[in-house]
Short mmCIF file of C-alpha atoms in Angstrom, two decimals:
data_model
loop_
_atom_site.label_atom_id
_atom_site.label_comp_id
_atom_site.label_asym_id
_atom_site.label_seq_id
_atom_site.Cartn_x
_atom_site.Cartn_y
_atom_site.Cartn_z
CA MET A 19 0.02 0.01 0.09
CA HIS A 20 1.32 3.36 -0.97
CA THR A 21 -0.21 5.50 1.74
CA PRO A 22 1.64 8.14 3.73
CA GLU A 23 1.63 5.79 6.80
CA ASP A 24 3.59 3.24 4.80
CA SER A 25 6.32 5.65 3.84
CA LEU A 26 9.53 6.37 5.67
CA LEU A 27 8.18 9.54 7.05
CA GLY A 28 8.66 9.70 10.85
CA ARG A 29 10.92 6.78 11.03
CA GLU A 30 14.60 6.48 11.70
CA VAL A 31 16.23 5.53 8.40
CA ALA A 32 19.92 4.46 7.89
CA TYR A 33 21.88 6.74 5.55
CA PRO A 34 21.96 5.05 2.15
CA GLN A 35 25.32 3.63 1.22
CA HIS A 36 24.47 2.64 -2.31
CA TYR A 37 22.48 3.83 -5.23
CA ASP A 38 18.91 2.58 -4.61
CA PRO A 39 15.94 3.62 -6.82
CA SER A 40 13.65 1.64 -4.60
CA LEU A 41 14.01 4.29 -1.88
CA LEU A 42 11.56 6.47 -3.99
CA PHE A 43 8.03 6.17 -2.47
CA PRO A 44 5.14 7.06 -4.79
CA ILE A 45 1.80 8.12 -3.39
CA PRO A 46 -1.33 8.01 -5.60
CA ARG A 47 -2.60 11.57 -6.26
CA ALA A 48 -6.17 10.07 -6.23
CA GLN A 49 -5.93 9.76 -2.33
CA GLY A 50 -6.11 13.57 -2.17
CA ARG A 51 -8.11 14.17 -5.16
CA ASP A 52 -10.99 12.01 -4.36
CA GLU A 53 -11.90 14.28 -1.44
CA LEU A 54 -11.86 17.32 -3.74
CA GLY A 55 -13.96 15.56 -6.42
CA ILE A 56 -11.10 15.82 -8.91
CA ARG A 57 -11.21 13.02 -11.52
CA ALA A 58 -8.07 11.74 -13.08
CA ASP A 59 -9.76 11.74 -16.64
CA ALA A 60 -11.02 15.29 -16.13
CA LEU A 61 -8.48 17.45 -14.29
CA PRO A 62 -9.72 20.99 -13.90
CA PHE A 63 -6.11 22.29 -14.21
CA VAL A 64 -2.76 22.05 -15.79
CA GLY A 65 0.50 22.23 -13.96
CA HIS A 66 3.45 20.70 -12.38
CA ASP A 67 5.45 20.24 -9.24
CA ARG A 68 8.90 21.88 -9.55
CA TRP A 69 11.42 20.54 -7.00
CA GLN A 70 14.58 22.43 -6.46
CA GLY A 71 17.61 20.37 -5.26
CA TYR A 72 20.42 21.96 -3.37
CA GLU A 73 22.43 18.94 -2.32
CA LEU A 74 23.17 16.66 -5.29
CA GLY A 75 26.39 14.66 -5.08
CA TRP A 76 28.03 11.70 -6.79
CA LEU A 77 31.37 10.21 -7.74
CA ASP A 78 32.77 10.62 -11.25
CA GLY A 79 34.24 7.73 -13.21
CA ARG A 80 37.57 8.03 -11.45
CA GLY A 81 35.92 8.23 -7.92
CA LYS A 82 36.30 12.01 -7.50
CA PRO A 83 33.27 13.60 -5.66
CA GLN A 84 30.95 15.89 -7.63
CA VAL A 85 28.39 18.35 -6.34
CA ALA A 86 25.61 20.15 -8.18
CA THR A 87 22.20 21.72 -7.87
CA ALA A 88 19.17 20.83 -10.00
CA VAL A 89 15.49 21.30 -10.73
CA PHE A 90 13.04 18.45 -11.13
CA GLU A 91 9.67 18.87 -12.82
CA VAL A 92 6.88 16.34 -12.17
CA PRO A 93 3.71 16.90 -14.24
CA ALA A 94 0.51 17.31 -12.51
CA THR A 95 -0.97 14.68 -14.77
CA SER A 96 1.20 11.97 -13.24
CA PRO A 97 -0.76 9.37 -11.31
CA ASN A 98 1.63 9.57 -8.40
CA LEU A 99 3.36 12.28 -6.38
CA ILE A 100 6.86 11.47 -4.93
CA GLU A 101 7.10 11.52 -1.20
CA SER A 102 9.73 14.15 -0.19
CA LYS A 103 11.78 12.10 2.41
CA SER A 104 12.03 9.27 -0.04
CA PHE A 105 13.11 11.72 -2.71
CA LYS A 106 15.93 13.05 -0.36
CA LEU A 107 17.18 9.62 0.52
CA TYR A 108 17.15 8.57 -3.11
CA LEU A 109 19.33 11.57 -4.08
CA ASN A 110 21.77 10.82 -1.19
CA SER A 111 22.15 7.26 -2.50
CA PHE A 112 24.25 8.62 -5.29
CA ASN A 113 26.97 10.10 -2.99
CA ALA A 114 29.06 7.03 -3.17
CA HIS A 115 27.94 5.96 -6.65
CA ARG A 116 30.18 6.36 -9.62
CA VAL A 117 28.73 7.88 -12.75
CA GLY A 118 30.60 8.50 -16.02
CA THR A 119 29.16 11.85 -16.87
CA PRO A 120 26.60 14.40 -15.57
CA ASP A 121 24.38 13.53 -18.66
CA GLU A 122 24.50 9.95 -17.64
CA LEU A 123 23.38 10.98 -14.08
CA ARG A 124 20.48 13.01 -15.41
CA THR A 125 19.42 10.02 -17.66
CA VAL A 126 19.34 7.74 -14.62
CA ILE A 127 17.56 10.14 -12.29
CA GLU A 128 14.92 11.12 -14.97
CA ARG A 129 14.27 7.40 -15.58
CA ASP A 130 13.85 6.60 -11.87
CA LEU A 131 11.70 9.66 -11.08
CA SER A 132 9.63 8.97 -14.18
CA ASN A 133 8.98 5.37 -12.98
CA ALA A 134 7.93 6.44 -9.62
CA ALA A 135 5.70 9.27 -10.81
CA GLY A 136 4.13 7.22 -13.61
CA ALA A 137 4.80 9.97 -16.14
CA PRO A 138 7.92 11.64 -17.70
CA VAL A 139 9.91 13.71 -15.28
CA ARG A 140 12.37 16.33 -16.47
CA MET A 141 15.64 17.31 -14.72
CA GLN A 142 18.07 20.13 -15.44
CA PHE A 143 21.26 21.18 -13.59
CA GLY A 144 21.47 24.49 -11.80
CA LEU A 145 18.96 26.60 -9.83
CA PRO A 146 16.81 29.56 -10.93
CA PRO A 147 17.86 33.06 -9.71
CA LEU A 148 16.84 34.53 -6.52
CA ARG A 149 14.36 37.44 -6.74
CA GLU A 150 13.18 39.95 -4.21
CA ASP A 151 10.14 41.13 -6.06
CA ASP A 152 7.45 38.48 -6.30
CA GLY A 153 5.58 40.50 -8.92
CA GLY A 154 2.35 40.72 -6.84
CA GLU A 155 0.63 42.56 -4.11
CA SER A 156 0.84 41.24 -0.47
CA ILE A 157 -2.29 40.75 1.41
CA ASP A 158 -0.49 40.15 4.71
CA GLY A 159 -0.56 43.71 6.09
CA LEU A 160 -4.42 43.89 6.02
CA ASP A 161 -5.44 45.17 9.55
CA ILE A 162 -7.80 42.43 10.56
CA ALA A 163 -8.27 40.10 13.47
CA ILE A 164 -8.23 36.32 13.02
CA ASP A 165 -9.28 33.62 15.34
CA HIS A 166 -9.92 30.68 13.10
CA TYR A 167 -6.92 28.50 12.07
CA GLY A 168 -8.51 25.58 10.45
CA PRO A 169 -9.93 23.77 8.66
CA PRO A 170 -9.81 26.08 5.60
CA ASP A 171 -13.20 27.60 4.93
CA PRO A 172 -14.03 28.06 1.23
CA SER A 173 -17.12 30.22 2.23
CA LEU A 174 -14.66 32.96 3.06
CA LEU A 175 -13.70 33.32 -0.64
CA VAL A 176 -15.81 35.88 -2.44
CA GLY A 177 -15.43 37.31 -5.87
CA SER A 178 -17.44 40.41 -6.56
CA GLY A 179 -17.12 44.00 -7.84
CA GLY A 180 -15.20 45.13 -10.82
CA ASP A 181 -13.21 42.95 -13.31
CA VAL A 182 -9.57 42.91 -12.54
CA ARG A 183 -6.33 41.16 -13.45
CA GLU A 184 -3.87 40.94 -10.58
CA THR A 185 -1.48 38.76 -8.54
CA LEU A 186 -2.12 38.42 -4.80
CA VAL A 187 0.63 37.18 -2.57
CA SER A 188 0.80 35.80 1.07
CA HIS A 189 3.72 34.56 2.94
CA LEU A 190 1.57 33.24 5.70
CA LEU A 191 0.60 29.84 4.19
CA LYS A 192 1.46 27.12 6.69
CA SER A 193 0.35 23.48 6.63
CA ASN A 194 1.60 20.46 8.32
CA CYS A 195 2.99 17.07 7.20
CA PRO A 196 0.16 14.50 7.18
CA VAL A 197 2.26 11.88 8.95
CA THR A 198 4.72 13.67 11.32
CA GLY A 199 2.66 16.87 11.94
CA GLN A 200 5.78 18.99 11.31
CA PRO A 201 5.07 22.47 9.81
CA ASP A 202 5.63 23.45 6.14
CA TRP A 203 5.89 27.09 5.27
CA ALA A 204 5.32 28.65 1.87
CA THR A 205 4.78 31.74 -0.12
CA LEU A 206 1.42 31.66 -1.99
CA LEU A 207 0.86 33.48 -5.25
CA ILE A 208 -2.58 33.67 -6.86
CA ARG A 209 -2.66 35.18 -10.39
CA TYR A 210 -6.23 35.71 -11.76
CA SER A 211 -8.55 37.62 -14.02
CA GLY A 212 -12.17 38.12 -13.35
CA PRO A 213 -14.32 39.30 -10.41
CA ARG A 214 -12.15 40.96 -7.69
CA ILE A 215 -11.33 38.61 -4.92
CA ASP A 216 -12.11 39.93 -1.35
CA ARG A 217 -8.66 40.20 0.16
CA GLU A 218 -9.79 39.92 3.82
CA GLY A 219 -11.66 36.85 3.04
CA LEU A 220 -8.66 35.32 1.08
CA LEU A 221 -6.27 36.10 3.98
CA ARG A 222 -8.63 34.39 6.41
CA TYR A 223 -8.95 31.42 4.18
CA VAL A 224 -5.16 31.06 3.76
CA VAL A 225 -4.57 31.26 7.53
CA GLY A 226 -7.10 28.38 7.82
CA PHE A 227 -4.47 26.03 6.58
CA ARG A 228 -2.28 26.42 9.70
CA ASP A 229 -3.52 23.15 11.07
CA GLN A 230 -4.14 21.34 7.80
CA ARG A 231 -2.37 18.05 7.37
CA GLU A 232 -1.91 17.55 3.66
CA PHE A 233 0.99 17.13 1.32
CA HIS A 234 2.07 20.45 -0.44
CA GLU A 235 0.63 19.33 -3.74
CA GLN A 236 -2.78 18.51 -2.27
CA CYS A 237 -2.89 21.99 -0.50
CA VAL A 238 -2.36 23.77 -3.78
CA GLU A 239 -4.95 21.67 -5.51
CA ARG A 240 -7.45 22.49 -2.65
CA ILE A 241 -6.76 26.19 -2.95
CA PHE A 242 -7.09 26.06 -6.78
CA VAL A 243 -10.46 24.22 -6.61
CA ASP A 244 -11.89 26.40 -3.80
CA VAL A 245 -10.96 29.72 -5.46
CA LEU A 246 -12.21 28.57 -8.81
CA ALA A 247 -15.56 27.44 -7.43
CA GLN A 248 -16.15 30.34 -5.01
CA CYS A 249 -14.84 33.29 -6.96
CA ARG A 250 -15.31 32.15 -10.67
CA PRO A 251 -12.28 33.70 -12.29
CA ARG A 252 -11.93 33.54 -16.13
CA ALA A 253 -8.30 32.61 -15.62
CA LEU A 254 -6.58 31.32 -12.49
CA SER A 255 -3.02 30.41 -11.53
CA VAL A 256 -2.09 29.08 -7.94
CA GLU A 257 1.34 28.47 -6.95
CA ALA A 258 2.95 27.82 -3.56
CA ARG A 259 6.77 28.26 -3.06
CA TYR A 260 7.60 26.15 0.00
CA THR A 261 10.76 26.63 2.04
CA ARG A 262 13.60 24.06 1.85
CA ARG A 263 13.74 20.80 3.92
CA GLY A 264 16.78 18.46 3.76
CA GLY A 265 18.08 19.99 0.63
CA LEU A 266 14.79 20.17 -1.34
CA ASP A 267 12.00 22.57 -1.77
CA ILE A 268 8.85 22.05 -3.76
CA ASN A 269 6.76 24.54 -5.83
CA PRO A 270 3.47 23.04 -6.90
CA TRP A 271 1.61 25.04 -9.61
CA ARG A 272 -1.91 24.56 -10.95
CA ALA A 273 -3.75 26.75 -13.45
CA THR A 274 -6.68 26.87 -15.84
CA GLU A 275 -5.55 26.19 -19.31
CA ASN A 276 -5.67 29.96 -20.05
CA GLY A 277 -3.88 30.84 -16.77
CA GLU A 278 -0.43 32.44 -16.63
CA LEU A 279 2.64 30.21 -16.62
CA PRO A 280 4.72 30.85 -13.39
CA GLU A 281 8.01 32.56 -13.69
CA VAL A 282 10.88 30.43 -12.74
CA TRP A 283 12.83 31.97 -9.78
CA ARG A 284 13.36 31.47 -6.09
CA THR A 285 12.18 33.46 -3.16
CA PRO A 286 14.70 34.72 -0.44
CA ARG A 287 13.09 32.28 1.94
CA GLN A 288 14.03 29.39 -0.20
#
């Protein structure tokens, strides 16, 4: 069974001494999507999960250690997400493994991740640049009182008034690991066009994730589905840029087919 409880999360695990693709632990996306009424054959969004890796190491053909950074892109259409701790352990399993060239390493990693995800995964070396300006307007400074911290309440989302095109940003998105309960922090970017979204309601909704126990990818899909249903934008893009854990951060992005593609960059928090 590929459920969170069956994964290596929350367990003491020996440091991998050899390359081992079996460390990768896929979890069916359907486990989170069924609750949201999302069907695999009729996804209401396009998107991907962009992982940014800061601690990639291996041995070259003569045994000399090599280090690099990399970006991995898992399509949202893949039947499985890849559990993050297993991903970290898998990458660490290359630390004592000899690989002839970086291109050979990329080929192996893309193959193994694609097998786990059930769809083609792309990898490229290097990281996107850091950027201070997130290109949107923060809602975090709104002068409001909040006393509800979960579960997230979609009824707080209201789209009304004039027609706009804007990007709203909050650095207050916090959710928890569904197995260990440990906190995960992210910057949320919502780009949309359509009826103006009430900002106070949106901020209260975002804060409602503070006690939510879901994987990062599932949180973003919940936000996307709720905003789309409640506010009815013509175009919508939802992205969460999570902070780094164990040398990896994840940036799930979901959008309507006419939604804006996310720019590839890193926040200072990452």
